[in-house]
XYZ file of N, CA and C in Angstrom:
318
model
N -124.433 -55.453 73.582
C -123.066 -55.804 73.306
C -122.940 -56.419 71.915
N -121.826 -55.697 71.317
C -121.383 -56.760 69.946
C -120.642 -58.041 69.777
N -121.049 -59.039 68.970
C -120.750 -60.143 68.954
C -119.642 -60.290 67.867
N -118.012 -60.720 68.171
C -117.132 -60.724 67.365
C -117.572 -62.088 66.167
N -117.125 -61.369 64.939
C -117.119 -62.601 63.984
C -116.326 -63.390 64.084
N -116.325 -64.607 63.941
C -114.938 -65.408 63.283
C -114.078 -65.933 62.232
N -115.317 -64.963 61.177
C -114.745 -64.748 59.636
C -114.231 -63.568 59.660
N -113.008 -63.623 58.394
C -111.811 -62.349 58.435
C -113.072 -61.548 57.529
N -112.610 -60.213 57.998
C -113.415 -59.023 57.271
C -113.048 -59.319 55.367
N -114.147 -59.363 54.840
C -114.183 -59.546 53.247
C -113.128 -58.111 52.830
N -112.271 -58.127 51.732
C -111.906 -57.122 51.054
C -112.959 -55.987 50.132
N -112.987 -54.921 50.284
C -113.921 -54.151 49.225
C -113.438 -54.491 47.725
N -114.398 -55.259 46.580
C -113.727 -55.294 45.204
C -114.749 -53.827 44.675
N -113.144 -53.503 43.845
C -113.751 -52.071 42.936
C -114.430 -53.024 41.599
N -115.071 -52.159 40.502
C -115.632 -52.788 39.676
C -114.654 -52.542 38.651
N -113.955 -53.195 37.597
C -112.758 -52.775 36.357
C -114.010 -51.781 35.938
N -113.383 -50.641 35.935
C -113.836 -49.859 35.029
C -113.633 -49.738 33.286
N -114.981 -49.264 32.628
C -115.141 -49.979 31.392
C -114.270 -49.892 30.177
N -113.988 -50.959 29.774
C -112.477 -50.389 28.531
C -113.266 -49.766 27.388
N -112.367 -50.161 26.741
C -113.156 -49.238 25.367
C -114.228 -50.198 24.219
N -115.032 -49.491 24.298
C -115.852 -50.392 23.788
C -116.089 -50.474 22.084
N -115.316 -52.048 21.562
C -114.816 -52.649 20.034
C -116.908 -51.782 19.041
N -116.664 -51.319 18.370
C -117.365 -50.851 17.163
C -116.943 -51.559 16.000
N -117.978 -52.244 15.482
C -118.244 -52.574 14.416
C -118.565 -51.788 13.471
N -117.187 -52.396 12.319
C -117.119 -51.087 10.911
C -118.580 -51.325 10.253
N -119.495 -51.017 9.880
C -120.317 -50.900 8.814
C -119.998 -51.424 7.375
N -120.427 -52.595 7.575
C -120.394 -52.486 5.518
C -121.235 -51.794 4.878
N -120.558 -51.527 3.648
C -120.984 -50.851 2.604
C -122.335 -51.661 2.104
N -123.505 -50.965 2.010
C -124.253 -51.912 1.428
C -124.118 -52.357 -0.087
N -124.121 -53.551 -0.649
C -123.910 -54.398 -1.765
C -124.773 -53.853 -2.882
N -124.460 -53.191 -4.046
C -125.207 -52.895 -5.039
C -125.712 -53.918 -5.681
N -127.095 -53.977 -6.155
C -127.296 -54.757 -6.514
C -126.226 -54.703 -8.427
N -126.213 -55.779 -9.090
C -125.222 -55.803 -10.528
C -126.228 -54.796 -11.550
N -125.017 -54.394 -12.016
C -126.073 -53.291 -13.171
C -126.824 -54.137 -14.327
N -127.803 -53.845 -14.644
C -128.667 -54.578 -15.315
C -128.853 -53.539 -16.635
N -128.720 -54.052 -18.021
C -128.820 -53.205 -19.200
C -130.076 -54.024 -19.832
N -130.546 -52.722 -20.144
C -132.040 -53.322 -20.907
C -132.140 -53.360 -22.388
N -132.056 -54.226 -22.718
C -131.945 -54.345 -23.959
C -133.299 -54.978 -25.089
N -134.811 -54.564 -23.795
C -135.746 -54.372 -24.249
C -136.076 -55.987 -24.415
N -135.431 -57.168 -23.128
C -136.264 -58.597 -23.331
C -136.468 -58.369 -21.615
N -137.322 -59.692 -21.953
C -138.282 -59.883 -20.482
C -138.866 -61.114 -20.506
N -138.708 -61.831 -19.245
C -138.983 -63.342 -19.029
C -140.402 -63.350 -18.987
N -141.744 -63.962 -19.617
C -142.511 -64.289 -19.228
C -142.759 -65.641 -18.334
N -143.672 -65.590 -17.097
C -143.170 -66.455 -16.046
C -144.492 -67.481 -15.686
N -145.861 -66.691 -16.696
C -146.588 -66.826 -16.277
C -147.961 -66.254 -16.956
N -149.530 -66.660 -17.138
C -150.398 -66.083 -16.970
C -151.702 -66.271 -16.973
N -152.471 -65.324 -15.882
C -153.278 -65.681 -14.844
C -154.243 -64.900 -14.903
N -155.964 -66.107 -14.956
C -156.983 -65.332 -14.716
C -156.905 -64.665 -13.419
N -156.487 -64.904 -12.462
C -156.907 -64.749 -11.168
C -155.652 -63.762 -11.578
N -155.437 -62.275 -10.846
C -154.194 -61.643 -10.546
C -153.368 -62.002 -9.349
N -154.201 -62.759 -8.736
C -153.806 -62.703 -7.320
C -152.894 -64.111 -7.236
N -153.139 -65.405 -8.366
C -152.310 -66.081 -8.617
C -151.015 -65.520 -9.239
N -151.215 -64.294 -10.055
C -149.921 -63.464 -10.421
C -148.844 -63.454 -9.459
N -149.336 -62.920 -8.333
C -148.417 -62.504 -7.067
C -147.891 -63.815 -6.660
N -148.732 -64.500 -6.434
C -148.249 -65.473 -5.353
C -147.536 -66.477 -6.665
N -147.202 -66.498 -7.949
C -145.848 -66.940 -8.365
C -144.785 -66.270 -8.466
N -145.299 -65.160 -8.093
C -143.196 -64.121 -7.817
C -142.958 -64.306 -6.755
N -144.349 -64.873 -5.417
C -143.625 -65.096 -4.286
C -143.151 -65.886 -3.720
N -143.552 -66.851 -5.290
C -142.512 -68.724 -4.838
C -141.513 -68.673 -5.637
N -141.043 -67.588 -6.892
C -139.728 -67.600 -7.993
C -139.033 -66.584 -7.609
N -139.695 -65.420 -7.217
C -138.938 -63.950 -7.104
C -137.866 -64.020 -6.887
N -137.141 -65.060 -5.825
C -135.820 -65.128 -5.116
C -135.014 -65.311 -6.293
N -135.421 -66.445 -7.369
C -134.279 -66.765 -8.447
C -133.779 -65.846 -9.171
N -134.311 -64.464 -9.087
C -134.015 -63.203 -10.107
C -133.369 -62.324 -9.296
N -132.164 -62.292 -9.113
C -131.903 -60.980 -8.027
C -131.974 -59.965 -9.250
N -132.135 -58.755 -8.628
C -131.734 -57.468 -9.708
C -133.142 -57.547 -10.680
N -133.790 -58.188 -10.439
C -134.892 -58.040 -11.586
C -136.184 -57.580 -10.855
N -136.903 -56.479 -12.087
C -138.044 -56.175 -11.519
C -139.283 -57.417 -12.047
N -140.393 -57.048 -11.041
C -141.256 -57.890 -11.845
C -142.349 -57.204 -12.165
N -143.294 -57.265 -13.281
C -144.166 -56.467 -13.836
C -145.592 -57.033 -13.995
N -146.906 -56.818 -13.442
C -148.178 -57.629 -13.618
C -148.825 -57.066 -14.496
N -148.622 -57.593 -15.869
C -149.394 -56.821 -17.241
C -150.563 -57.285 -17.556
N -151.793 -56.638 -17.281
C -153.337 -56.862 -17.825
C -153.227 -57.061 -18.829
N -153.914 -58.310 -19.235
C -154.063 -58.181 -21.035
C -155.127 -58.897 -21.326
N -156.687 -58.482 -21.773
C -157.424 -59.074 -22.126
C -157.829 -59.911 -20.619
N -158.515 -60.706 -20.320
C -158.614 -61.660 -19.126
C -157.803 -61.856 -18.451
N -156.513 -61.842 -18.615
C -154.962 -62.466 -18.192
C -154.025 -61.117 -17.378
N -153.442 -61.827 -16.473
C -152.518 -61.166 -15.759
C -151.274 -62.144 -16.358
N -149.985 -61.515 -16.966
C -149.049 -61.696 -17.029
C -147.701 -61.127 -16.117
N -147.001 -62.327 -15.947
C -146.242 -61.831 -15.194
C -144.880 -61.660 -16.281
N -144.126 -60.697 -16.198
C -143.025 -60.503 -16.691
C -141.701 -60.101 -15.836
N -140.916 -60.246 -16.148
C -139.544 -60.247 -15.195
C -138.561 -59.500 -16.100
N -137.719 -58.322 -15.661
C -136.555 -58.278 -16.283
C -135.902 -56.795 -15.757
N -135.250 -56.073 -16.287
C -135.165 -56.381 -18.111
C -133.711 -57.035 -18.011
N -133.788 -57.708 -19.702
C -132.332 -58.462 -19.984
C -131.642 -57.508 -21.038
N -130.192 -57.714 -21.274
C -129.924 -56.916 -22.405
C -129.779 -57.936 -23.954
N -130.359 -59.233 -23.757
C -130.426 -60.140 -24.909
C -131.498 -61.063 -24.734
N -131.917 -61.664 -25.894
C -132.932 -62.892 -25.927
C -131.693 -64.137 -24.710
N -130.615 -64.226 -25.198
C -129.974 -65.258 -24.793
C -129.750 -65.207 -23.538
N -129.383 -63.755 -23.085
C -129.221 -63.511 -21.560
C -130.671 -63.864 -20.898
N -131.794 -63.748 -21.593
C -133.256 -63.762 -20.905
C -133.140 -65.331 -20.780
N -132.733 -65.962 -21.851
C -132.774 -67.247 -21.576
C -132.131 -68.311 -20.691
N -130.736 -67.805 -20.812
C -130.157 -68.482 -19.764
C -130.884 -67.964 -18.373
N -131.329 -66.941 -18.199
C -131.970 -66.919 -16.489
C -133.191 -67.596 -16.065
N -133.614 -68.402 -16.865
C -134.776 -69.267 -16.786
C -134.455 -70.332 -15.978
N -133.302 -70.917 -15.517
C -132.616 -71.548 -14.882
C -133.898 -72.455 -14.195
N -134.208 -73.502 -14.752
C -135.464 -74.826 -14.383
C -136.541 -73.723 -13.757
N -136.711 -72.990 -13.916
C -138.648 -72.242 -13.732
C -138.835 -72.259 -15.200
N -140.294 -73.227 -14.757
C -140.601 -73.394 -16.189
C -142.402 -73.327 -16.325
N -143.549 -72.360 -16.329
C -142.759 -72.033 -18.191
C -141.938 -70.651 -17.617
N -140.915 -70.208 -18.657
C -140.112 -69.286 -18.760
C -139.863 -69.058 -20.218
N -140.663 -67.985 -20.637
C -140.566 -67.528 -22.277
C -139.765 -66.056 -22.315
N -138.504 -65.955 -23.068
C -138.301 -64.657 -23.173
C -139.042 -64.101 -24.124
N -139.208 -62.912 -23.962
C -140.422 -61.796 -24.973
C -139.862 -60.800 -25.083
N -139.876 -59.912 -25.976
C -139.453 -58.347 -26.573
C -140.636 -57.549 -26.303
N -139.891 -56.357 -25.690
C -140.687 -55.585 -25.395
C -141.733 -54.950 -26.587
């Protein structure tokens, strides 16, 4: 024999079926600023060891957006160079307290 409940029968809930689902526009990715070479370049640095080369672009690198950096052998020395600028003055003002920071002509 079945035993009556004395709770009212629960209602069936449907599930909201799914609205439309919000997409996020894509930004455009950010160019980096055009950079004109006007044949200067920050020296940042230079190092018997090369490997001290690296590991000072990987404590300054951030301060240069848009700039490449270059590890030039010369004699014993690894130099590091940064750029390019399109002036001595533009090389200079980006020295911004990293110091030493020498602009040089190519």
């Amino acid at each position: 024999p079945r035993v009556a409940s004395n709770q009212p029968a629960m209602p069936a809930v449907r599930a909201a079926p799914p609205g439309p689902t919000a997409v996020a526009a894509a930004k455009p990715p950010v160019a980096p600023p055009m950079v004109r070479d006007g044949g200067w370049r920050l020296q940042l640095g230079a190092f018997g060891d090369p490997n001290n080369a690296r590991k000072l672009w990987g404590q300054v690198g951030g301060r240069f957006p848009g700039r490449s950096v270059s590890y030039v052998k010369q004699g014993n020395l690894t130099r590091v160079l940064v750029g390019p600028y399109a002036s001595r003055a533009e090389a200079s003002g980006a020295c911004g307290g990293v110091s030493p920071c020498v602009p040089v002509s190519k």
